[in-house]
Tab-separated table of C-alpha atoms and ligand atoms in Angstrom:
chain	number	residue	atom	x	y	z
A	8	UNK	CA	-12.736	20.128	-18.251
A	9	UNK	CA	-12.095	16.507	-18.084
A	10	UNK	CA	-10.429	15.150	-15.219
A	11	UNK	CA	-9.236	12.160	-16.423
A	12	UNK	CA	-6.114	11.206	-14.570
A	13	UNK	CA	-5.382	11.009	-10.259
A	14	UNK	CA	-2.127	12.825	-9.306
A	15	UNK	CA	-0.194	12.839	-5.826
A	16	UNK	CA	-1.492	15.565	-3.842
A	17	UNK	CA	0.193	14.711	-0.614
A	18	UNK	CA	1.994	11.860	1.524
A	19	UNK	CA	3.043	11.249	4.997
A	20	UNK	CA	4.818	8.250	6.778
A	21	UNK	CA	5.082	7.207	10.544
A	22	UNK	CA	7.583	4.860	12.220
A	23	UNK	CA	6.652	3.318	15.263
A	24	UNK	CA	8.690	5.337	19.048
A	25	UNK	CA	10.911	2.270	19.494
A	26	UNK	CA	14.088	1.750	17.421
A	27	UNK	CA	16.004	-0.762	17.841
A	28	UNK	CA	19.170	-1.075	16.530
A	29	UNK	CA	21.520	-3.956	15.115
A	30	UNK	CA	23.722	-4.064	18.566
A	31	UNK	CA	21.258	-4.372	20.420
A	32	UNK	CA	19.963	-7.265	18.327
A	33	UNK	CA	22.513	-9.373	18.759
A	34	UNK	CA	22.602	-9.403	22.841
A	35	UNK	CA	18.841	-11.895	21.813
A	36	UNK	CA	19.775	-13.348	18.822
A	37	UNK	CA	23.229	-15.034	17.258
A	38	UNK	CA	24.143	-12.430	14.855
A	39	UNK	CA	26.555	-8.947	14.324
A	40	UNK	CA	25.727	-5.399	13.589
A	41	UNK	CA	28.309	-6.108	11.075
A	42	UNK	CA	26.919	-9.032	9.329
A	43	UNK	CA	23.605	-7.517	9.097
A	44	UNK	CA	24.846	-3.845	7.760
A	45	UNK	CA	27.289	-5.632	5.397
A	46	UNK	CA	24.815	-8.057	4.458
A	47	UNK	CA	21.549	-5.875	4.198
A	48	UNK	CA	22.726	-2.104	4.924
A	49	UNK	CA	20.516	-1.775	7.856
A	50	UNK	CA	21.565	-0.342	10.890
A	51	UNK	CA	18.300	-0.324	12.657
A	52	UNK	CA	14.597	-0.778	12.684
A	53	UNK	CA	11.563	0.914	14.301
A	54	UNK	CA	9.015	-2.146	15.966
A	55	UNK	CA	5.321	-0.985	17.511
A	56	UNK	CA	4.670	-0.960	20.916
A	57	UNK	CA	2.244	-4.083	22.131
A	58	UNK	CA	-1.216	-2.351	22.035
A	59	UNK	CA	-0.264	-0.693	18.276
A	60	UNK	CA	-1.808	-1.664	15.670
A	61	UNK	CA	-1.398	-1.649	12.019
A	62	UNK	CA	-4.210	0.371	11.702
A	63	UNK	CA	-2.934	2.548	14.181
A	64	UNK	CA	0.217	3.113	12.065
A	65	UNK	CA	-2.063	3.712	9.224
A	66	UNK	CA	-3.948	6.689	10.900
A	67	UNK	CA	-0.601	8.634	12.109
A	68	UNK	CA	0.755	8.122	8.406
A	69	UNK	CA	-2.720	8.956	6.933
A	70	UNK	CA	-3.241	12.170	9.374
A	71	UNK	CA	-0.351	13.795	7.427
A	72	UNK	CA	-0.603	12.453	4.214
A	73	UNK	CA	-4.548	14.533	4.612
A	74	UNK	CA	-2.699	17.530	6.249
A	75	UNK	CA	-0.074	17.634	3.195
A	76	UNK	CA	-2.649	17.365	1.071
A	77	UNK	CA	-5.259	19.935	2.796
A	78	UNK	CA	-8.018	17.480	2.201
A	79	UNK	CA	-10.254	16.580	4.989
A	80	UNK	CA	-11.102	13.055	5.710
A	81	UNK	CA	-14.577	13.905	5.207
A	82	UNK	CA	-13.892	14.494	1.109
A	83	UNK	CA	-11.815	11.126	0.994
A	84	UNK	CA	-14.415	8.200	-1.164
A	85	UNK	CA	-12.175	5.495	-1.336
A	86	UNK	CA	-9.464	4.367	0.662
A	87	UNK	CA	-6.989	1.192	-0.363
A	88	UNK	CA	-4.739	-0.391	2.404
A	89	UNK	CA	-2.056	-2.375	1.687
A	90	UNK	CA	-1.294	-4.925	4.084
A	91	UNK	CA	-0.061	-8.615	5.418
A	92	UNK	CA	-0.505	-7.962	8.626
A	93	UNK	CA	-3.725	-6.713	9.305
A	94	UNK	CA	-5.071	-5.525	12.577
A	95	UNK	CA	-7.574	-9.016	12.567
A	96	UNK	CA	-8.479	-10.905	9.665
A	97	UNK	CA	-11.274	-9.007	9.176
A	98	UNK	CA	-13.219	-6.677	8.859
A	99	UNK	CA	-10.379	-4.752	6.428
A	100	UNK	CA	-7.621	-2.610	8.177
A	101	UNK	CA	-9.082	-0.047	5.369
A	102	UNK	CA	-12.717	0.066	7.432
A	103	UNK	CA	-10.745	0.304	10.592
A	104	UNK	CA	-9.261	3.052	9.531
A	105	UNK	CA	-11.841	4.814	7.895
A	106	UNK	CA	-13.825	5.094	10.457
A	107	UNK	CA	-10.589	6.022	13.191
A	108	UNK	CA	-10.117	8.643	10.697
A	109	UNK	CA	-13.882	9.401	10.397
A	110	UNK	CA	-13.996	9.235	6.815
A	111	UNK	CA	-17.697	8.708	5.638
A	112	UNK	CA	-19.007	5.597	3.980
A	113	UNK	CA	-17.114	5.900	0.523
A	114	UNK	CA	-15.237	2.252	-0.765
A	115	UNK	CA	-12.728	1.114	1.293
A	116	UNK	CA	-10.898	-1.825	1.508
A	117	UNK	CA	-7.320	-4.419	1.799
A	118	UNK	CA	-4.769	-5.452	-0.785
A	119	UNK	CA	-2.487	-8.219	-0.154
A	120	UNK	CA	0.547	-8.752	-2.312
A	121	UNK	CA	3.410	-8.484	0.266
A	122	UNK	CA	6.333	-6.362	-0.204
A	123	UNK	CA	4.376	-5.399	-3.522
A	124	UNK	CA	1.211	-4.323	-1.865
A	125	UNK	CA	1.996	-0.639	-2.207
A	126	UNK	CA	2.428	-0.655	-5.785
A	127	UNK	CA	-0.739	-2.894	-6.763
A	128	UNK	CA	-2.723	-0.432	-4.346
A	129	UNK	CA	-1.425	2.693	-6.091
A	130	UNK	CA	-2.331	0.934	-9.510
A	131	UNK	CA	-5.741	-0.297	-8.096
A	132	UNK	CA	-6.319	3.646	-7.005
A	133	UNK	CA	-5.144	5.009	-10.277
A	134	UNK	CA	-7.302	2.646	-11.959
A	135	UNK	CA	-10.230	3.340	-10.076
A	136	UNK	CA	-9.657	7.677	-10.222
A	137	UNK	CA	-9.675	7.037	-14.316
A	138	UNK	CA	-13.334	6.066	-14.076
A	139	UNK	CA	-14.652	8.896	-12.716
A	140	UNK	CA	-16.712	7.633	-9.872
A	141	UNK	CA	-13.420	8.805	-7.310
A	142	UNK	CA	-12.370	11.925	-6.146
A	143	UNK	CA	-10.241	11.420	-3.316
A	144	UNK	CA	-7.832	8.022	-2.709
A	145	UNK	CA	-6.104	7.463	0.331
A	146	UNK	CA	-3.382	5.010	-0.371
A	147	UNK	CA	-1.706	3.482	2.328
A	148	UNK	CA	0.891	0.856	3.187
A	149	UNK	CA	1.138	-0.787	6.781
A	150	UNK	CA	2.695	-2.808	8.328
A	151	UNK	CA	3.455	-4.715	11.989
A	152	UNK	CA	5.976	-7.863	10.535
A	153	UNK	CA	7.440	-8.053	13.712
A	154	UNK	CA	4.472	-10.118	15.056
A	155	UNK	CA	5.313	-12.522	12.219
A	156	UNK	CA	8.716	-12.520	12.507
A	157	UNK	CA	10.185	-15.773	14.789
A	158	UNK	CA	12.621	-13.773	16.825
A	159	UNK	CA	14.724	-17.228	17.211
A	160	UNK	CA	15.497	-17.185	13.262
A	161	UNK	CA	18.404	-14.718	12.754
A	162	UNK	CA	18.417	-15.082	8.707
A	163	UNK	CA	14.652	-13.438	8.687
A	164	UNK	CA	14.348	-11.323	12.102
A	165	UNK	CA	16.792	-9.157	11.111
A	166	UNK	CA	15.732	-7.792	8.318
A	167	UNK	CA	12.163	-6.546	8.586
A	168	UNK	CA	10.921	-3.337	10.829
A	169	UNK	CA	7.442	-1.652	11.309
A	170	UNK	CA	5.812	1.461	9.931
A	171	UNK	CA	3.035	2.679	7.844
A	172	UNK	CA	3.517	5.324	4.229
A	173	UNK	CA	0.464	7.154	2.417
A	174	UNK	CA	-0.554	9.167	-0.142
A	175	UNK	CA	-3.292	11.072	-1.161
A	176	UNK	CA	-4.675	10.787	-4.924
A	177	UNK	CA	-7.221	13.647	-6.493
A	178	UNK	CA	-8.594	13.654	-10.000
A	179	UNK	CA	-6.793	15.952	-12.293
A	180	UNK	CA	-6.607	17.129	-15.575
A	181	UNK	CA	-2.984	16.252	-16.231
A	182	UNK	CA	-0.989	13.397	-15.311
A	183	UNK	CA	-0.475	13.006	-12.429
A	184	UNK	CA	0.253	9.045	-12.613
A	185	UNK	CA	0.843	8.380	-15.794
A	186	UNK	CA	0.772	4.186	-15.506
A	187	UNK	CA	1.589	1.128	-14.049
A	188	UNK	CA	2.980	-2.501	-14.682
A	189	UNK	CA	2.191	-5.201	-12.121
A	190	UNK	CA	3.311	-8.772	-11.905
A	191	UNK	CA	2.685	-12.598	-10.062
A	192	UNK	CA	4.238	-15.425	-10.545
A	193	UNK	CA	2.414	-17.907	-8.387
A	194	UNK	CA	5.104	-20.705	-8.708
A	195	UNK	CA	7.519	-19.075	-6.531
A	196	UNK	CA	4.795	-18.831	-3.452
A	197	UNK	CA	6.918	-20.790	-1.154
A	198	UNK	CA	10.193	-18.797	-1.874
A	199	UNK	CA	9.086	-16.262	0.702
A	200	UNK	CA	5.505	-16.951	2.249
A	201	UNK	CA	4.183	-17.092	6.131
A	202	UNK	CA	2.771	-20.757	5.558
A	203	UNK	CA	-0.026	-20.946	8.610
A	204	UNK	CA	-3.246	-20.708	8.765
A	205	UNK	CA	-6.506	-20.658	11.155
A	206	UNK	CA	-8.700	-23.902	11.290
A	207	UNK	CA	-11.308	-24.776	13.930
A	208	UNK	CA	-9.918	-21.949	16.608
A	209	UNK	CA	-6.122	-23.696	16.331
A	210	UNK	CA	-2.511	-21.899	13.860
A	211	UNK	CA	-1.978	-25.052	11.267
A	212	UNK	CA	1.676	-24.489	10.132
A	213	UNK	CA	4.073	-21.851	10.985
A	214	UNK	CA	2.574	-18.449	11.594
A	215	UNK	CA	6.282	-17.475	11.072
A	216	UNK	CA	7.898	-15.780	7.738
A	217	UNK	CA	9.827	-18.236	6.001
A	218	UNK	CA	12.168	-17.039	3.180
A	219	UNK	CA	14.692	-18.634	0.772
A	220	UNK	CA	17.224	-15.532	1.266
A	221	UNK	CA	19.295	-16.436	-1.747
A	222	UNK	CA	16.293	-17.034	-4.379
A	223	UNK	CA	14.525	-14.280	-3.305
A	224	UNK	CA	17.339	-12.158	-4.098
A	225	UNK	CA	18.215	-13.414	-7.823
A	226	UNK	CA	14.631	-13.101	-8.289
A	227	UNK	CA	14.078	-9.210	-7.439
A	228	UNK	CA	16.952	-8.207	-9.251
A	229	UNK	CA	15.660	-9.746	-12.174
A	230	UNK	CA	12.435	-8.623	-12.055
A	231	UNK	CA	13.142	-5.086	-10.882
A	232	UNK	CA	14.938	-4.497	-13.556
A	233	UNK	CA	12.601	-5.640	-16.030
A	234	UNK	CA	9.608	-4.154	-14.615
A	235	UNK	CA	11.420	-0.305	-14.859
A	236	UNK	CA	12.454	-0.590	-18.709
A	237	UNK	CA	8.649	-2.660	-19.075
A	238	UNK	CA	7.112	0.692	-17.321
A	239	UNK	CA	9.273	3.372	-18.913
A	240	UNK	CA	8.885	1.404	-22.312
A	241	UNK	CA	5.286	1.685	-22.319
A	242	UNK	CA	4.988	5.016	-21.756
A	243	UNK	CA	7.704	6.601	-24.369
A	244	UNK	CA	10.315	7.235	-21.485
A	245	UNK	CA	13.894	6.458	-21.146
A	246	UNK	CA	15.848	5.568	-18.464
A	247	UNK	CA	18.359	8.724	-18.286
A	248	UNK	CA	14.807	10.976	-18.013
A	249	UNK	CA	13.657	9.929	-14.840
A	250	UNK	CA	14.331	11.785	-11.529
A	251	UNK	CA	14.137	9.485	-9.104
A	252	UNK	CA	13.958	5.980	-8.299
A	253	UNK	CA	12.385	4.799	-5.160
A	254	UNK	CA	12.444	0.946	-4.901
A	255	UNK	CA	11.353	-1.434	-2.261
A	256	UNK	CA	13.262	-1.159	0.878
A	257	UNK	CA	14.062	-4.726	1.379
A	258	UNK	CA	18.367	-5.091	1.413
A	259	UNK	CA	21.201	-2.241	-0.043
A	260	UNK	CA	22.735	-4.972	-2.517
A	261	UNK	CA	19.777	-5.504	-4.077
A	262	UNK	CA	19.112	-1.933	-4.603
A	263	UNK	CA	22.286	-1.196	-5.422
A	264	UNK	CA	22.507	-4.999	-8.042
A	265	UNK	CA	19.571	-3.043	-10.148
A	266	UNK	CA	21.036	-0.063	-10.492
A	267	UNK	CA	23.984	-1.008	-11.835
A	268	UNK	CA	21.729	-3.569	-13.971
A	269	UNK	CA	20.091	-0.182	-15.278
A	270	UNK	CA	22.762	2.222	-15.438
A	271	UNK	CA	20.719	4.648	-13.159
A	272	UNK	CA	23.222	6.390	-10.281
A	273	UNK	CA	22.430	5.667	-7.245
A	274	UNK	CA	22.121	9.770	-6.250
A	275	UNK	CA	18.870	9.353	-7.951
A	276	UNK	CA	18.144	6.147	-5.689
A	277	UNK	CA	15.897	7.115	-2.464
A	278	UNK	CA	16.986	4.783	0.317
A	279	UNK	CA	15.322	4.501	3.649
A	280	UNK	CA	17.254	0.622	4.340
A	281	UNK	CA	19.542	1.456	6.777
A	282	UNK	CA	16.993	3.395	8.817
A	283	UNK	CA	13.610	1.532	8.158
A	284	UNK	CA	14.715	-1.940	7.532
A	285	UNK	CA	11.937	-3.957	5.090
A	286	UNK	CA	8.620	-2.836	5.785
A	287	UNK	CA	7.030	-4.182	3.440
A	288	UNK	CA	3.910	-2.347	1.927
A	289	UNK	CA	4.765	0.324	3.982
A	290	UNK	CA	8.436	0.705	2.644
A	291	UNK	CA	7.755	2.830	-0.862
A	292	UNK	CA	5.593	5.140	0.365
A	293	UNK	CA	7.277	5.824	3.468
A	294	UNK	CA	10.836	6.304	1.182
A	295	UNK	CA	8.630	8.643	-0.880
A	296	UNK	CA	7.102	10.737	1.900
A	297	UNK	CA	11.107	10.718	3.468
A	298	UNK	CA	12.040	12.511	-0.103
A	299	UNK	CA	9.289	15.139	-0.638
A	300	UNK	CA	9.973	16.293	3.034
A	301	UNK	CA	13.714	16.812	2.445
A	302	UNK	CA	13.321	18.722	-0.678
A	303	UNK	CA	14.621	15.903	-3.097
A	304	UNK	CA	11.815	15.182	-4.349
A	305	UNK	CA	10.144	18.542	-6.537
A	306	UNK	CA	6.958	18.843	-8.808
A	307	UNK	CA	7.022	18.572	-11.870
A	308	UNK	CA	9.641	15.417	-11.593
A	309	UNK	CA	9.562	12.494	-13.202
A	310	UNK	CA	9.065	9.308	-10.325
A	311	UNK	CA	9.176	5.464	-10.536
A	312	UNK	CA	8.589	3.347	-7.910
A	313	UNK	CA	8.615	-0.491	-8.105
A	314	UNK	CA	8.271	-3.307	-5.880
A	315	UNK	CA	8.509	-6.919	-5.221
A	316	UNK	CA	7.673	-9.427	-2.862
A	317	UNK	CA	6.066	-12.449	-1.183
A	318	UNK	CA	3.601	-14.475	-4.152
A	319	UNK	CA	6.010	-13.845	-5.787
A	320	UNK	CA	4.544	-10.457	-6.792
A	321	UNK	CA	6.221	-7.071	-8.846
A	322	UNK	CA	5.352	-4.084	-10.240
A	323	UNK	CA	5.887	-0.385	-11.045
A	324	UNK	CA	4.326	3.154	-10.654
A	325	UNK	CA	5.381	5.863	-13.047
A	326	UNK	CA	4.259	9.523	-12.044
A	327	UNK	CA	5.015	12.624	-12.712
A	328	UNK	CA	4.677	14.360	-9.643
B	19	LIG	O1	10.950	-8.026	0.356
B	19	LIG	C1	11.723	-9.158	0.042
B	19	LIG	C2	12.232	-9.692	1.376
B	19	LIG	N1	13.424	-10.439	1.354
B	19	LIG	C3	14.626	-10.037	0.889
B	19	LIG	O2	14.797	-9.037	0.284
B	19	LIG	C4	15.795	-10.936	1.161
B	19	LIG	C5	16.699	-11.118	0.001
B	19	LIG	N2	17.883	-11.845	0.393
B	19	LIG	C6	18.857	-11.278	1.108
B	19	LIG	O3	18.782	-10.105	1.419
B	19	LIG	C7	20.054	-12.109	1.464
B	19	LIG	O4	19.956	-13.366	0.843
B	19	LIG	C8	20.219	-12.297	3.005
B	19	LIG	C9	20.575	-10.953	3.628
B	19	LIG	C10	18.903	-12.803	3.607
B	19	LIG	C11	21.306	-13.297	3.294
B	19	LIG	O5	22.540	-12.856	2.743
B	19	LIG	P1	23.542	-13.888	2.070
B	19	LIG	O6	24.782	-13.153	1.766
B	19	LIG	O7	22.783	-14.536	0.955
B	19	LIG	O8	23.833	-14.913	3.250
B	19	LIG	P2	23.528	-16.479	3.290
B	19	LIG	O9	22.063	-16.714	3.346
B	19	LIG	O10	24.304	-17.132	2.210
B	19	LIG	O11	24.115	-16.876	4.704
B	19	LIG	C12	25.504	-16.822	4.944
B	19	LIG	C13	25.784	-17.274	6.375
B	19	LIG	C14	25.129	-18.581	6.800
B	19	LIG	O12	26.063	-19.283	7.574
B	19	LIG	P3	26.890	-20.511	6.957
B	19	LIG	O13	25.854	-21.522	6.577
B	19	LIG	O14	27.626	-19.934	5.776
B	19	LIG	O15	27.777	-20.910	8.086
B	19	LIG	C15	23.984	-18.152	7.692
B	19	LIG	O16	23.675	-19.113	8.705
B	19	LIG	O17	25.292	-16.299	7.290
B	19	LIG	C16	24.544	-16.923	8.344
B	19	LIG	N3	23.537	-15.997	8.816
B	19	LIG	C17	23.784	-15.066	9.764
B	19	LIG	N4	24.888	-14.777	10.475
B	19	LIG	C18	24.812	-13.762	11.346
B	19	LIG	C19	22.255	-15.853	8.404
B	19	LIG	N5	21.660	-14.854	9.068
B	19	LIG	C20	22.594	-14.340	9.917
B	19	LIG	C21	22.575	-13.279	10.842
B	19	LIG	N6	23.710	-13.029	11.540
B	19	LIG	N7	21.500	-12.515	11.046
């Protein structure tokens, strides 16, 4: 028997206790519920308590992403976080967490491409499954933006929340993930980019996001909808035979801009927006974990995720799940 592909065994998600919601917003900050729900769709956003960590978001959504699955930690040899806001800049939130989770000495370690991360993590898993030397994957997305979020800016605080998504992988004989497409375009770094840095024990630059709203919008509709018929191309699939859709969670319009782009309805559209804000890494999985547990999402279905973000950075999973 050759077990030649990974498939999604399990997945879990965690939001941080506090919400916070666009009213309440606006008594700190110059801005409407109704500017940011007309604007965006969200109505509120979960942030992490002071002492929380990203890795500590990462355990609670990799705890039940493992219980889903009914794999111990113990039998889980490699372990991929993606993140941009890491616990410290290093060792890895991935070693953090494997050893919070207790999770033996197999590979584990960061990927960093923004809003994207989730996607090139899944790919990097899938990849890594197909060789053989992998059993188990934890995949994870996690994030804390609200530490780099400048809570005087209302065109970027607004938009962004906290949380952490995962997903087990296993070796299998059938698909399982059946491929991925992933993107950078290095040109457009400064289109949406947190610009500091550490030198000599002192922040050079802002340690602040800093976006270009407008751009960044044209862009991911663009992209997005290339990257889907790119994806489905590749693999033989057309657009009408997919189940479900589950794009990053960054604004309604542009969700709703590549749908219509695509022709896909948008009942087959998961959206966590209004509820999660943008969490980055953490926004696809934690959509996907949101679907499974209400039923929408059933084996045997046909799944594409796709993401894009800071670098500028895109890409797409296809799976059959
Ligand atoms: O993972 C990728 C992450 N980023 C994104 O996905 C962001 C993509 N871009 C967007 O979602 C939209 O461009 C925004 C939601 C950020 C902005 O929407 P927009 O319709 O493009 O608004 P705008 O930037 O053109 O701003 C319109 C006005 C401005 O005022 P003036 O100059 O017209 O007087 C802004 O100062 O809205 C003002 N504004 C706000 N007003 C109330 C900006 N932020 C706010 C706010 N509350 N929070």
């Amino acid at each position: 028997m050759s077990l030649s592909y990974s498939r999604i065994v399990g997945c879990g998600g965690y939001l941080p206790a506090k919400i916070v919601s666009n009213d309440e917003l606006a008594r700190t900050v110059d801005t409407s519920d109704e500017w940011i729900f007309s604007r965006t769709g969200i109505k509120q956003r979960h942030i992490a308590a002071d002492g929380e960590l990203t890795s500590d978001l990462a355990l609670e959504a990799s705890r039940s992403a493992l219980a889903a699955a009914g794999i111990p930690s113990s039998a889980v040899d490699l372990i991929i976080v993606a993140t941009t806001t890491p616990d410290v800049i290093f060792p890895s939130t991935a070693c953090i967490l494997q050893a919070k989770l207790g999770a033996g000495t197999g590979a584990a370690f960061d990927v960093q491409a923004v809003c994207s991360g989730f996607m090139y993590a899944l790919a990097t898993a899938d990849a890594m499954m197909r060789t053989g030397a992998f059993r188990n994957a934890l995949v994870v997305g996690a994030e804390i933006y609200s530490r780099i979020l400048d809570w005087k800016d209302r065109s970027t605080c607004v938009l962004f929340g906290d949380g952490a998504g995962a997903m087990v992988l296993t070796r299998s004989e059938a698909p399982g993930i059946l491929g991925s497409r992933l993107h950078a375009d290095g040109r457009y770094r400064d289109i949406l980019a947190v610009p500091g840095s550490v030198r000599g024990g002192e922040v050079c630059g802002s340690p602040y996001l800093t976006m270009d709203g407008n751009a960044v919008f044209k862009f991911a509709v663009k992209v997005l909808g290339e990257v889907v018929d790119e994806t489905l191309a590749a693999h033989g699939f057309e657009r009408s035979q997919l189940d479900w859709l589950i794009p990053h969670q960054a604004n309604i319009r542009i969700i709703q801009a590549t749908a219509r782009r695509l022709g896909i309805p948008m009942q087959k559209i998961v959206v966590t927006v209004d509820r999660h804000a943008n969490t980055s890494a953490a926004s696809i999985p934690l959509a996907y974990d949101v679907a499974v547990r209400d039923g929408r999402i059933r084996p045997g279905q046909l799944v594409l995720m796709e993401g894009v973000g800071g670098g500028f950075t895109w890409g797409a999973v296809l799976a059959r799940v």
